[in-house]
Coordinates of C-alpha atoms in Angstrom, one line a residue:
Chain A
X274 CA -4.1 -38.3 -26.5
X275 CA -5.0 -42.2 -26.6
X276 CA -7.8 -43.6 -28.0
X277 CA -11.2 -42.8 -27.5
X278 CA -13.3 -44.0 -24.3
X279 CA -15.4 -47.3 -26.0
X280 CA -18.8 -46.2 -25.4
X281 CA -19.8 -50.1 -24.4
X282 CA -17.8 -49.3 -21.6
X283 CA -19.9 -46.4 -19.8
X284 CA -22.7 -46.7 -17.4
X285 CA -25.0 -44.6 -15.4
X286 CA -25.9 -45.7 -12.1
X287 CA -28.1 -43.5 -9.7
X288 CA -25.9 -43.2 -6.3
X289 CA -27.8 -41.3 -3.2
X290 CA -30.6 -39.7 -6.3
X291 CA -27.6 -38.9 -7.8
X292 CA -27.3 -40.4 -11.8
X293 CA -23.8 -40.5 -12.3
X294 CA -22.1 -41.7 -15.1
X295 CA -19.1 -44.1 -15.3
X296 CA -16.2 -45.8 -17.1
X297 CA -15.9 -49.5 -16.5
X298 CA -13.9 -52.1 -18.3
X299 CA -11.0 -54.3 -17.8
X300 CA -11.0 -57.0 -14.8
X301 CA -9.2 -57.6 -11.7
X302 CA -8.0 -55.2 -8.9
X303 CA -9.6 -52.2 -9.6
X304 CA -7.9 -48.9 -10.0
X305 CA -10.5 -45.9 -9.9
X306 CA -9.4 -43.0 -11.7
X307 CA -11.0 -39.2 -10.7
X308 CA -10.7 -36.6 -12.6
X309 CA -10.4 -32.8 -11.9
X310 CA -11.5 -29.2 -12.0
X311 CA -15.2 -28.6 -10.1
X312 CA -18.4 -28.3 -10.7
X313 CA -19.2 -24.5 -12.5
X314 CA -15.8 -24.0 -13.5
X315 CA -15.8 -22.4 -17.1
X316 CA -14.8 -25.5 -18.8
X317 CA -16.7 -28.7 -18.0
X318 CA -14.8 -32.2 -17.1
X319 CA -15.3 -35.4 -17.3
X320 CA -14.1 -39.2 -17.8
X321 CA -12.7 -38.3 -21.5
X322 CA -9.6 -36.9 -19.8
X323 CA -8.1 -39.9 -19.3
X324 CA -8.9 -41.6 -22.6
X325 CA -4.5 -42.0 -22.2
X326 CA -5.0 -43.9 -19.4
X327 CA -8.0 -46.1 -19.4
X328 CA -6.6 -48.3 -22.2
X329 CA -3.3 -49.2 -21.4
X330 CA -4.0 -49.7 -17.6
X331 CA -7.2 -51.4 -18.2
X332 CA -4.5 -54.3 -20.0
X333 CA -3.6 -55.0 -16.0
X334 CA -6.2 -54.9 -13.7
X335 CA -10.4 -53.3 -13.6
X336 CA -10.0 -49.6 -14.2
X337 CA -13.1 -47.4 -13.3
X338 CA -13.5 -43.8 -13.7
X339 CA -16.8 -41.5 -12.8
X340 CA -17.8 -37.9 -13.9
X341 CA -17.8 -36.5 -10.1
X342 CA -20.9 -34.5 -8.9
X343 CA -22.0 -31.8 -11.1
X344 CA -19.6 -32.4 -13.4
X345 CA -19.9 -34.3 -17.2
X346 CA -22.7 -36.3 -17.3
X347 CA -23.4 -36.5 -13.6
X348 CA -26.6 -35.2 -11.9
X349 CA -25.8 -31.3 -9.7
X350 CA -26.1 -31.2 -6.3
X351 CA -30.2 -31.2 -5.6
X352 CA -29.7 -27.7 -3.3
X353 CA -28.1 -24.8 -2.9
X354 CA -26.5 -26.1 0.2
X355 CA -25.2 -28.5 -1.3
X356 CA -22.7 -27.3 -3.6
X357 CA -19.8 -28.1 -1.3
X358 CA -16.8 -30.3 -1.2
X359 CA -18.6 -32.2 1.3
X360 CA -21.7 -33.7 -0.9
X361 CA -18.7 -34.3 -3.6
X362 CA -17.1 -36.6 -1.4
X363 CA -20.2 -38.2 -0.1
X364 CA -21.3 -38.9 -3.7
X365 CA -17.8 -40.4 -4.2
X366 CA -17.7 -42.5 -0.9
X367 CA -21.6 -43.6 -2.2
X368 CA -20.3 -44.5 -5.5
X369 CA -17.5 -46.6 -4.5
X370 CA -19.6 -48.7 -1.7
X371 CA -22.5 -48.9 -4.2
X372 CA -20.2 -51.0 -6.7
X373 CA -18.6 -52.5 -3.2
X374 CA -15.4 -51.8 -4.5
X375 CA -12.6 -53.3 -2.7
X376 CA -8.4 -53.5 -2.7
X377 CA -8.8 -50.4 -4.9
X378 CA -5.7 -48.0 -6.5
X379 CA -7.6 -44.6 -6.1
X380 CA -5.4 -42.2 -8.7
X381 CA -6.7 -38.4 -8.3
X382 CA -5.7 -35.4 -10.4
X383 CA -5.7 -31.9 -9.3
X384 CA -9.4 -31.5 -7.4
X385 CA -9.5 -35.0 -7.9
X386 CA -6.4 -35.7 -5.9
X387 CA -7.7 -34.0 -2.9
X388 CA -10.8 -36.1 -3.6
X389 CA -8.8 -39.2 -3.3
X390 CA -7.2 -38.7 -0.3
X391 CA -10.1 -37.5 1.4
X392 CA -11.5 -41.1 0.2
X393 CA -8.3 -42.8 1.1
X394 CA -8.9 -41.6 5.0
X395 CA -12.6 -42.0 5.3
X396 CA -12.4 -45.9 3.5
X397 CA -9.5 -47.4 4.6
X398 CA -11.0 -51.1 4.0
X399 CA -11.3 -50.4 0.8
X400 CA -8.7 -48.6 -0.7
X401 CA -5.5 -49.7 -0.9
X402 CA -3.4 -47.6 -2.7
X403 CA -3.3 -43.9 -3.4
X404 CA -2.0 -42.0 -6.5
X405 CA -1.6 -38.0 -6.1
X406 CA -1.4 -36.0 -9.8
X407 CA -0.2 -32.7 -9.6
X408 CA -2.7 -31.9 -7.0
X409 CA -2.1 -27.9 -6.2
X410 CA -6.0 -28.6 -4.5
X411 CA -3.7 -31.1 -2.0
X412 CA -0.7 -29.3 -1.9
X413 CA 0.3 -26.6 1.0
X414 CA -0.6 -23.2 0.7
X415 CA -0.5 -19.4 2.3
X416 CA -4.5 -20.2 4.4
X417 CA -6.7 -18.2 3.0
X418 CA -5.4 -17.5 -0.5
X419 CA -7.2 -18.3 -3.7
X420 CA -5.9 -21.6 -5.9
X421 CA -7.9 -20.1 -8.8
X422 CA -5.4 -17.6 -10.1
X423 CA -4.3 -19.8 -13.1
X424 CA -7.4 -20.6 -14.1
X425 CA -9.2 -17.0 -13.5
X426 CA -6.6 -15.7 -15.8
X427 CA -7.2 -18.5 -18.5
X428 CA -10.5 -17.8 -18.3
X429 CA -10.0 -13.9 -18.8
X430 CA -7.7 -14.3 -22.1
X431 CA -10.2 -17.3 -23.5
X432 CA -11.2 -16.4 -27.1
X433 CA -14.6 -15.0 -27.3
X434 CA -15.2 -15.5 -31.2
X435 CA -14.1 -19.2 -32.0
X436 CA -17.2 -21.3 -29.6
X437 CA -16.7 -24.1 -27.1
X438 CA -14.0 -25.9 -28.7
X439 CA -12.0 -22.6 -29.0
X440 CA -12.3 -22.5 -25.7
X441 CA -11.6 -25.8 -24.5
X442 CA -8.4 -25.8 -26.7
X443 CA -7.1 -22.4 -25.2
X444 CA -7.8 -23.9 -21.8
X445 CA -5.6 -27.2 -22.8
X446 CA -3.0 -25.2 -24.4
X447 CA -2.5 -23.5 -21.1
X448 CA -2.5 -26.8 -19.2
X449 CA -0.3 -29.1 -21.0
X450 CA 2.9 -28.7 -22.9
X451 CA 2.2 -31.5 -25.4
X452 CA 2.3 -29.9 -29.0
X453 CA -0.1 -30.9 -31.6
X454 CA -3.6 -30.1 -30.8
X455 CA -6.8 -31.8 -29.2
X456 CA -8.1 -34.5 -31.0
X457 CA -11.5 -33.8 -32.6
X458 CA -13.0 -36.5 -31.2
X459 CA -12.4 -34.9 -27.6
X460 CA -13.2 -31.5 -28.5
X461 CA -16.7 -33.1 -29.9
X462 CA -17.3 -34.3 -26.7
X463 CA -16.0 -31.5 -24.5
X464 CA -18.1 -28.7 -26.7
X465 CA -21.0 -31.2 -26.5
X466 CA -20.8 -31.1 -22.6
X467 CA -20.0 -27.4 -22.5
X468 CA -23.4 -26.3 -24.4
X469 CA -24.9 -28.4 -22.7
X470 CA -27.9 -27.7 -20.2
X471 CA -26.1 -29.5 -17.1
X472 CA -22.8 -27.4 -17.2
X473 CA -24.8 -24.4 -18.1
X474 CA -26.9 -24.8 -14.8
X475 CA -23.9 -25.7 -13.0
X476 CA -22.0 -22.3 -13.8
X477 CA -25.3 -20.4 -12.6
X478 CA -25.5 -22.3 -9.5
X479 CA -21.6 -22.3 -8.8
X480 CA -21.3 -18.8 -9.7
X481 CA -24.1 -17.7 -7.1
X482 CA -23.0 -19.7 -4.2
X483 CA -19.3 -20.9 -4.1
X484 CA -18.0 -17.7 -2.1
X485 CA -20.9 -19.5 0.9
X486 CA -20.5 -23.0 0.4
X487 CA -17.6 -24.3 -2.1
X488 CA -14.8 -22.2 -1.1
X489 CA -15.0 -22.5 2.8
X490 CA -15.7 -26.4 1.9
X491 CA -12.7 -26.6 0.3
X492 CA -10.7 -24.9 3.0
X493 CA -11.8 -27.0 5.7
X494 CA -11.3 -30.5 3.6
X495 CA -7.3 -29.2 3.0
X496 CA -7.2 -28.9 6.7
X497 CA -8.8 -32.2 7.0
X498 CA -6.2 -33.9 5.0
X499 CA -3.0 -31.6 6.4
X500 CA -4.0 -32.4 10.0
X501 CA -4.2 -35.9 8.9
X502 CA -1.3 -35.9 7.6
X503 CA 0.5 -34.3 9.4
X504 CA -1.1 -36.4 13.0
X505 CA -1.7 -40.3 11.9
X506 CA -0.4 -40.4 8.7
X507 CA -1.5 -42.5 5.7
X508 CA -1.2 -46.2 6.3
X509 CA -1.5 -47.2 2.9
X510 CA 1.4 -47.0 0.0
X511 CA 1.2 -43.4 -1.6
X512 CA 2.8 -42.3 -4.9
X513 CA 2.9 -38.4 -6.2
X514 CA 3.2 -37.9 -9.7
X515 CA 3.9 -34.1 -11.4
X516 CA 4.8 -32.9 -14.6
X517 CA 8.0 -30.5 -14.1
X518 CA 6.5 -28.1 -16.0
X519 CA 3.1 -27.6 -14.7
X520 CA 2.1 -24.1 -14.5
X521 CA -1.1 -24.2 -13.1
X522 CA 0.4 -26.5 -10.0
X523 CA 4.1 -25.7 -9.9
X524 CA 6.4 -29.1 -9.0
X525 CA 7.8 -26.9 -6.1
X526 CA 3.8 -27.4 -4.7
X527 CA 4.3 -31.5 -5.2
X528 CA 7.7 -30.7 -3.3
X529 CA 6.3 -29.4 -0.7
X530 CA 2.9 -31.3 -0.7
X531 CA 5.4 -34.4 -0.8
X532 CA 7.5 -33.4 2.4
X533 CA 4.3 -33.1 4.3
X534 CA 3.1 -36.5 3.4
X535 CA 6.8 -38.5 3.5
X536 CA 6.8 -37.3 7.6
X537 CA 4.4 -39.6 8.8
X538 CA 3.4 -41.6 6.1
X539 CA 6.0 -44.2 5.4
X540 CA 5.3 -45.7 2.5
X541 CA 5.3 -43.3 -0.1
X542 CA 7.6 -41.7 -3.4
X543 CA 7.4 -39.0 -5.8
X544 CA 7.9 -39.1 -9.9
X545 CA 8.2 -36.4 -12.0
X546 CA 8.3 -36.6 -15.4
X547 CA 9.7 -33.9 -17.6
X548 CA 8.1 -32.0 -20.4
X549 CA 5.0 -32.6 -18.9
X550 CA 2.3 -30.0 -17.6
X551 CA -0.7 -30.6 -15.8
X552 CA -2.1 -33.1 -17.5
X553 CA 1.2 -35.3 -16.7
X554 CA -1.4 -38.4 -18.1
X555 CA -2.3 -36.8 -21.2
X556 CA 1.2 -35.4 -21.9
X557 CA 3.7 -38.3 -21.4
X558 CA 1.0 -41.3 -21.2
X559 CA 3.7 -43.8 -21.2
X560 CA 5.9 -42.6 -18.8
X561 CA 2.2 -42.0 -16.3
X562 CA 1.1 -45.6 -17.0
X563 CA 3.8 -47.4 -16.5
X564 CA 4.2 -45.8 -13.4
X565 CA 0.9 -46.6 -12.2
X566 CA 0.9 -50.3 -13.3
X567 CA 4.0 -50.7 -11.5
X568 CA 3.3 -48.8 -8.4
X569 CA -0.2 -51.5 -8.5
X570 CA 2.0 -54.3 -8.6
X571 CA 3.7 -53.7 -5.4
Chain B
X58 CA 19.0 -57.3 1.5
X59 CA 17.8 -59.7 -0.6
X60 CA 19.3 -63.4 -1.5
X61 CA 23.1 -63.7 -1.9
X62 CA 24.3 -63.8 -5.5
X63 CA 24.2 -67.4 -7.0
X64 CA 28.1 -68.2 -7.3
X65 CA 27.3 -69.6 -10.8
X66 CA 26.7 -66.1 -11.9
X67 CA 29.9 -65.0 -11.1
X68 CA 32.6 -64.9 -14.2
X69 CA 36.1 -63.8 -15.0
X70 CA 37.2 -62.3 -18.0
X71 CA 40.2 -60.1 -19.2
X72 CA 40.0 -56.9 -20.4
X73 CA 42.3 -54.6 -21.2
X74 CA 44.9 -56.7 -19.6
X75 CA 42.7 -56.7 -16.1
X76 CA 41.0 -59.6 -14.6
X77 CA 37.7 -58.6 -13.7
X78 CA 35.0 -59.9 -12.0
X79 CA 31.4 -60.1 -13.2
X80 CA 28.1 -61.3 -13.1
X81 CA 26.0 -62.1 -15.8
X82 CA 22.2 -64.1 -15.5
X83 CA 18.7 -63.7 -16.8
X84 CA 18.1 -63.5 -20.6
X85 CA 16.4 -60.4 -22.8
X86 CA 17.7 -56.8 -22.9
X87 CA 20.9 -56.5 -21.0
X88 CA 20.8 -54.5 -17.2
X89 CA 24.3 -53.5 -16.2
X90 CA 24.3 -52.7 -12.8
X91 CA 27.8 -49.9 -11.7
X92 CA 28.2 -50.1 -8.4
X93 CA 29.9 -46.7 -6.4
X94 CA 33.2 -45.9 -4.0
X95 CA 36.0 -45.6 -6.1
X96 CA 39.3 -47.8 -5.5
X97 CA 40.9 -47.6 -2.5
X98 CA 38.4 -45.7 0.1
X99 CA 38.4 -47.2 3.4
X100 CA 35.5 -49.5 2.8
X101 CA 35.7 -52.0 -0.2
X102 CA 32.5 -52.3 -2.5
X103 CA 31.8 -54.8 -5.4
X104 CA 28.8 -56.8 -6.9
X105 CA 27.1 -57.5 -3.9
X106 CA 25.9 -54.5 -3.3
X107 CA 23.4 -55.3 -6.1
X108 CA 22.3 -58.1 -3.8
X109 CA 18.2 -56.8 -3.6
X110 CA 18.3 -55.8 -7.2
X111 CA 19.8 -58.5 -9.6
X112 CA 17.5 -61.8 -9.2
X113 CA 13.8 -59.4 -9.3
X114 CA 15.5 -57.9 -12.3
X115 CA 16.6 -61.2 -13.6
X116 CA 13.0 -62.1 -13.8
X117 CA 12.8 -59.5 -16.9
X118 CA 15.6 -58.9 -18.8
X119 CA 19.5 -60.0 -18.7
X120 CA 21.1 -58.7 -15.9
X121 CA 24.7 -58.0 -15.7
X122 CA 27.4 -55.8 -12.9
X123 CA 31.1 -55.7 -12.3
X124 CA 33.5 -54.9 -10.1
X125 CA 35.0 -51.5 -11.1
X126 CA 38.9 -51.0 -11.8
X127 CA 40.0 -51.3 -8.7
X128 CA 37.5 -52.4 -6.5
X129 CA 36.0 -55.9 -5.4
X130 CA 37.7 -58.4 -7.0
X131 CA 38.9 -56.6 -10.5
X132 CA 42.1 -55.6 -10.8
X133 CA 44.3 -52.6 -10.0
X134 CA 45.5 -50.2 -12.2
X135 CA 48.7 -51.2 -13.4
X136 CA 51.0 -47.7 -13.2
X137 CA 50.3 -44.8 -10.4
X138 CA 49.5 -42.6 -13.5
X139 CA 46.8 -44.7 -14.3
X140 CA 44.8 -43.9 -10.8
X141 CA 42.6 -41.7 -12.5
X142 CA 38.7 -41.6 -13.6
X143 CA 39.5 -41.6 -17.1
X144 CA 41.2 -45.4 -16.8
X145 CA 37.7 -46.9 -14.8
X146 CA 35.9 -45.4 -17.5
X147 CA 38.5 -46.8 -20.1
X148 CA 38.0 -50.2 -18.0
X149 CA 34.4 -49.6 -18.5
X150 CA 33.7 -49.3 -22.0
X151 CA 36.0 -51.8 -23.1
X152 CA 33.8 -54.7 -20.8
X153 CA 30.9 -53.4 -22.6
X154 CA 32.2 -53.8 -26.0
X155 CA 34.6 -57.4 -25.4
X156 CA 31.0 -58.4 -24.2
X157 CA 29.2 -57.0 -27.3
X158 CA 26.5 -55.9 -25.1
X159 CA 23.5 -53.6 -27.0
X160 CA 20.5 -52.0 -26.4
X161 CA 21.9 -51.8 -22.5
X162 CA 20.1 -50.2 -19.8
X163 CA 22.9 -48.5 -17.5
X164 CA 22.4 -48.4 -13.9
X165 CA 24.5 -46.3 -11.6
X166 CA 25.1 -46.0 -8.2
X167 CA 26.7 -43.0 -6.4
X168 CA 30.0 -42.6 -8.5
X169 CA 28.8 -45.1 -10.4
X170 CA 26.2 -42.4 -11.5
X171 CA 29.3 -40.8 -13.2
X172 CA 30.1 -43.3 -14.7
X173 CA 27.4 -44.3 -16.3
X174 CA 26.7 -40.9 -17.4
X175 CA 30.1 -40.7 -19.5
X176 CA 29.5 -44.4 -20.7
X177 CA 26.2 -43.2 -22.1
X178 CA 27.8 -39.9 -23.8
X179 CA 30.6 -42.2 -25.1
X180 CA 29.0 -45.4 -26.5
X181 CA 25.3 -44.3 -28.0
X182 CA 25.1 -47.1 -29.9
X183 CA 25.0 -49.4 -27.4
X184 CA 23.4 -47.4 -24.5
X185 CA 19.6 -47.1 -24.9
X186 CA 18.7 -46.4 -21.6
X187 CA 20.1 -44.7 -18.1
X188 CA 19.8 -44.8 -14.7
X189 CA 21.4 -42.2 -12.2
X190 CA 20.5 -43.1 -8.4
X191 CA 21.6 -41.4 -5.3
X192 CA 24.8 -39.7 -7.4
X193 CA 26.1 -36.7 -5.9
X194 CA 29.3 -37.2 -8.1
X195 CA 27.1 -36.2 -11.1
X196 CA 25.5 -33.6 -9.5
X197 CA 26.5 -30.0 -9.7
X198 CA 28.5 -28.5 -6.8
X199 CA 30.2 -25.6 -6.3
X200 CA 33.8 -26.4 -8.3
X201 CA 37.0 -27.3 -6.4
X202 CA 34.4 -28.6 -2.9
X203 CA 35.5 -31.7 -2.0
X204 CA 32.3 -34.3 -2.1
X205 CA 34.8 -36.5 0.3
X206 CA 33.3 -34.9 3.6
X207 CA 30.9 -37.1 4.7
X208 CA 32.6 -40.6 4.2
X209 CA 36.2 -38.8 5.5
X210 CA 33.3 -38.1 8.8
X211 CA 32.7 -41.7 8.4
X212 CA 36.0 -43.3 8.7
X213 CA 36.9 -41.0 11.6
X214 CA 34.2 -42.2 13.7
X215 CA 34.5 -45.8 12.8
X216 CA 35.4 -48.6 15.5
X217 CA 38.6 -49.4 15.7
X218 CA 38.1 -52.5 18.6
X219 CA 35.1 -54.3 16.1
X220 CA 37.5 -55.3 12.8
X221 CA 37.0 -55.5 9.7
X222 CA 33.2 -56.3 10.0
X223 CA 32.6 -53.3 12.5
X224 CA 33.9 -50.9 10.2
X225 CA 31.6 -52.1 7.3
X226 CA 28.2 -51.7 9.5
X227 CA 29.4 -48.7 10.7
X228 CA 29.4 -47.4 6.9
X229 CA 26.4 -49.0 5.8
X230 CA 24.5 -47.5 9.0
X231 CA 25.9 -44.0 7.9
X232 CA 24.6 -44.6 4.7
X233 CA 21.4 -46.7 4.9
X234 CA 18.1 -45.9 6.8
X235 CA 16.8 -49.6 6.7
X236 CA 16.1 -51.2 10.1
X237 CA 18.1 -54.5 11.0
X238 CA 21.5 -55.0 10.6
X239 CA 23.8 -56.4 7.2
X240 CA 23.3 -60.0 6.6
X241 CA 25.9 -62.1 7.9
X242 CA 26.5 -63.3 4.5
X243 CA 27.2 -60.0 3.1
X244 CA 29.2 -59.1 5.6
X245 CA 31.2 -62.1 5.8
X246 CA 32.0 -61.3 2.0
X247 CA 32.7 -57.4 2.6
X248 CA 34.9 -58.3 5.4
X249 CA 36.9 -60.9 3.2
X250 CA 37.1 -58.3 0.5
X251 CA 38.3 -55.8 3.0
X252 CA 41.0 -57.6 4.6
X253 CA 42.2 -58.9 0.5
X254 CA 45.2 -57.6 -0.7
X255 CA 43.5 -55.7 -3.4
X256 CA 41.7 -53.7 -1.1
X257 CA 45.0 -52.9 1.1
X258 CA 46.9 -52.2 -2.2
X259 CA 44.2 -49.9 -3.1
X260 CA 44.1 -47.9 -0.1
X261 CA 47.6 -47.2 -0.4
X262 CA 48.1 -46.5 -3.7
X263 CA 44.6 -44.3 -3.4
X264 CA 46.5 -42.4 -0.7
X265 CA 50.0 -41.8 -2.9
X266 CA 48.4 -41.1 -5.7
X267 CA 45.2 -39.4 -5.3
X268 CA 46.0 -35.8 -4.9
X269 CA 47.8 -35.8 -8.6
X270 CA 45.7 -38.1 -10.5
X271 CA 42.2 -39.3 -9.1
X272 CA 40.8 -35.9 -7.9
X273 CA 41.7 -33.8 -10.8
X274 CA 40.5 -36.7 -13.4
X275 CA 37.1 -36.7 -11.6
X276 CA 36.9 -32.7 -11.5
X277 CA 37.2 -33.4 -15.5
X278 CA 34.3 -36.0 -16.0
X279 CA 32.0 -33.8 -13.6
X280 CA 33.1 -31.0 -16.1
X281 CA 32.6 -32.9 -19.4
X282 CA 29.5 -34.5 -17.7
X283 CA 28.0 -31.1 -17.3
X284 CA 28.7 -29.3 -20.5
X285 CA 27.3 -32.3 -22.7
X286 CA 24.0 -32.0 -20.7
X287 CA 24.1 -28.0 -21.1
X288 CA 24.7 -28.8 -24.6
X289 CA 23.7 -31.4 -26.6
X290 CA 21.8 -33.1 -23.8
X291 CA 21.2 -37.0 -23.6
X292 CA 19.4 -38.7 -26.7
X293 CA 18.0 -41.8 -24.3
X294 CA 16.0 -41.4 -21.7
X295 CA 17.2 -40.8 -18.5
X296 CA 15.5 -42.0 -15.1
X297 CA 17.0 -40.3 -12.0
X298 CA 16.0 -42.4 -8.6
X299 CA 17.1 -41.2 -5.0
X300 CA 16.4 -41.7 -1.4
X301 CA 14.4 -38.4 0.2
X302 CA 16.4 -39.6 3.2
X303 CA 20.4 -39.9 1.9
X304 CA 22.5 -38.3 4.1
X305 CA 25.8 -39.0 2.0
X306 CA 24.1 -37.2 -1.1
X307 CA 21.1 -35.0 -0.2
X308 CA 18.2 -35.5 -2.5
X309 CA 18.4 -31.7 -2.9
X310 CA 21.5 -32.8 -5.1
X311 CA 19.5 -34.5 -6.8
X312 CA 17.0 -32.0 -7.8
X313 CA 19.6 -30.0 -8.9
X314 CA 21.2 -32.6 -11.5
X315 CA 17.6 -33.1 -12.7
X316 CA 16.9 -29.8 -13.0
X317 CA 20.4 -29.2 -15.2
X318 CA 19.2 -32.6 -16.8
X319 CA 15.6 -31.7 -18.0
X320 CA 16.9 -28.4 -19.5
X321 CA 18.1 -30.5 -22.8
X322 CA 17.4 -34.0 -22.3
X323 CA 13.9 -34.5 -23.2
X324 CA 12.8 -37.7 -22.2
X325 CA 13.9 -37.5 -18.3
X326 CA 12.0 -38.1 -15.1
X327 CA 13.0 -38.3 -11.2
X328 CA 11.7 -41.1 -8.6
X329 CA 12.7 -39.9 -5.1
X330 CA 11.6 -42.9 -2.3
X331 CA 10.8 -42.3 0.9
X332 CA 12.8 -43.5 4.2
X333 CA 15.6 -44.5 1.9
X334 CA 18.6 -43.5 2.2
X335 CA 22.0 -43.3 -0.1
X336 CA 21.4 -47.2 -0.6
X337 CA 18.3 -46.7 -1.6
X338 CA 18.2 -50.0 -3.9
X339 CA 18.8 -51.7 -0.4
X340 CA 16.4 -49.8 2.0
X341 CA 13.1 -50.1 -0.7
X342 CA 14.1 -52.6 -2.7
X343 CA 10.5 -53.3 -4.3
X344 CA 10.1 -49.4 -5.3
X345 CA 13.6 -49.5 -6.6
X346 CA 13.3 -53.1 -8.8
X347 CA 9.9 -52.4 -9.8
X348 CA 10.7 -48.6 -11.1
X349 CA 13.7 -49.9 -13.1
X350 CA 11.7 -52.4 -14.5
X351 CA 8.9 -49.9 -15.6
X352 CA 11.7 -47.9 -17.2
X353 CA 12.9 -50.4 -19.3
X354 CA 9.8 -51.6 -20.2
X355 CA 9.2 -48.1 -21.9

């Protein structure tokens, strides 16, 4: 699972009112990593996921990484009305200007990788490059139908007796393929962040007002990026990386998600790496980052 | 295409009692680069093929290719029983071993695939790494289907007022999706190849002997090829690279050998490139050198 995230590395910075925290470390062109899930889903996320990644990339160029709205350490939307993919990707697009971030390798996972390409078409000074991880969020799908099956049914067969960590480590185990378990280092920080007041308040507020503002948010950002997609196109290089045995985003998604994009938008390629769920990163680290450095260098 | 091979590269040596050409530059971990075709099809192929590929290589390792039995500049099978698959990989291993290489990473093209595939099964002390691009030869396919179809559609429609240099674009236009035509230079060198007496002595033998000894020994190596990756599977790791755009060897063959790949071979992925076709080292040659030199970095 890497090492741990050096704590001299993170930084809050208040965005829009928004106190956010962030990863920064490493210098030179800056890859910005974004990680997934939403806020209010049952088990909080934040920049600790990629504690594979931050490391061994940061030996090449500036790697960044944020907790996104409402999630880890950052601030919840300040309304009701607010709880949408929208205000996510305005906090995001804040973010990035705020540190006026340029030439930047935007690598989004799952939610995230949605995120990223959302970012990718609304910034095209300043991003440069675009990295897609087994994004089902991204991916084509039946309109209409719910993307939280996996995770509804993780969520139903989570121990009840064994605390946060027990359920953060039945939550990875159904992720990634990996063996050994979660180091206790991360499942330190993940309980910590799970008990804590932030995620608590943004289960309530998710839980009371997704079905009006999240989910028909999300709906009309796929559209965004399909009709994107499928019209201009991307101008910038685009890589999609998957783990062949995802089961909360099947590859056959990233197939499909990939012939969409490889239509219009020249430059662009897919890897998947076997033995590797959806945490591709976390799973086969080496593999990911060598990708990634490589895919920068071009 | 990338620059024309530096003619101080190119070597001689004698193995086996055949005169083959090579080329051998850069220092480190040795690259061998297999080219495809087979001796005696209607279009000649050698070590220039690799022009794109050897000097960005070069820049990180050793980086060595030949001409296979038969083909470019390496001499013909001595008997018409000796025609077959089994004598090119014969040919094969004992350049690797007179050259004492180690730790090699194999790259092969098309049939080369194959090749490289058995060379890794039969030397695994001195193979540490593979590379399978764009090889429908190692791909499953329904048993006894010729995999001749499209280049036999190839040489029907191929000028017959343009020579020898007419016939080669013609091939490489079936084949590649890059815009611009074939340097001069390469084909100036394909043409020369094409109208040698190898090639013509190839072509006919090819065309005695094939029938009774080529296309049963290949049905063989597909065979043993197949039942050492349902069984034992590959110890190394494996890197399978294709165009999304081949037309020779659709990359759905491709995600079918991966997927008959990854069932036993643990440490496998799968690059597929966009707008590339069946040359695909030619038509994205920075997505192609940069991904190989990831891969051995690993």
């Amino acid at each position: 699972m890497g090492e741990p995230l050096n704590p001299d590395d993170i930084r809050y910075i208040t965005v829009n009112g928004i106190r956010t925290r962030y990863l920064d470390t490493g210098s030179g062109t800056p890859i910005v990593l974004i990680h997934g899930g939403h806020f209010g889903i049952f088990v909080p996320m934040g920049i600790e996921v990629w504690s594979a990644t931050v490391h061994p990339l940061a030996r090449h160029g500036r790697v960044l990484a944020f907790d996104k709205l409402g999630q880890g350490w950052t601030d919840l939307p300040a309304a009701d009305e607010k709880w949408t993919f929208d205000s996510v990707l305005e906090h995001a697009t804040a973010f990035l200007e705020q540190l006026d971030l340029t030439d930047i390798t935007l690598v989004g996972h799952s939610r995230g990788g949605l995120l990223a390409t959302r970012l990718a078409m609304e910034l095209p000074t300043r991003v440069r490059r675009l990295v897609v991880v087994s994004s089902a969020s991204t991916a084509p799908a039946p309109p209409g139908e719910s993307d939280m099956g996996f995770y509804d049914e993780v969520e139903r067969t989570a121990p009840t007796d064994l605390g946060a960590e027990g359920v953060i480590s039945h939550y990875h185990s159904a992720q990634a393929v990996a063996e050994g378990p979660l180091s206790p280092e991360y499942l330190r920080i993940a309980a910590e962040m799970m008990e804590g007041a932030n995620h608590k308040a943004a289960v309530d507020a998710y839980t009371r007002t997704s079905a009006e503002h999240w989910i028909p948010s999300l709906g009309r950002a796929k559209r965004k990026v399909f009709d994107h997609l499928e019209g201009p196109g991307l101008d910038i290089p685009v890589l999609v990386v998957w783990g062949k045995d995802d089961r909360s985003a099947p590859v056959e998604l990233g197939h499909q998600f990939f012939d969409l994009l490889a239509r219009r938008t020249s430059d662009c390629s897919m890897y998947v790496i076997n033995r590797a769920g959806h945490q591709v990163f976390r799973d086969r680290p080496e593999a990911f980052n060598n990708m990634v450095v490589g895919f920068v260098n071009t």
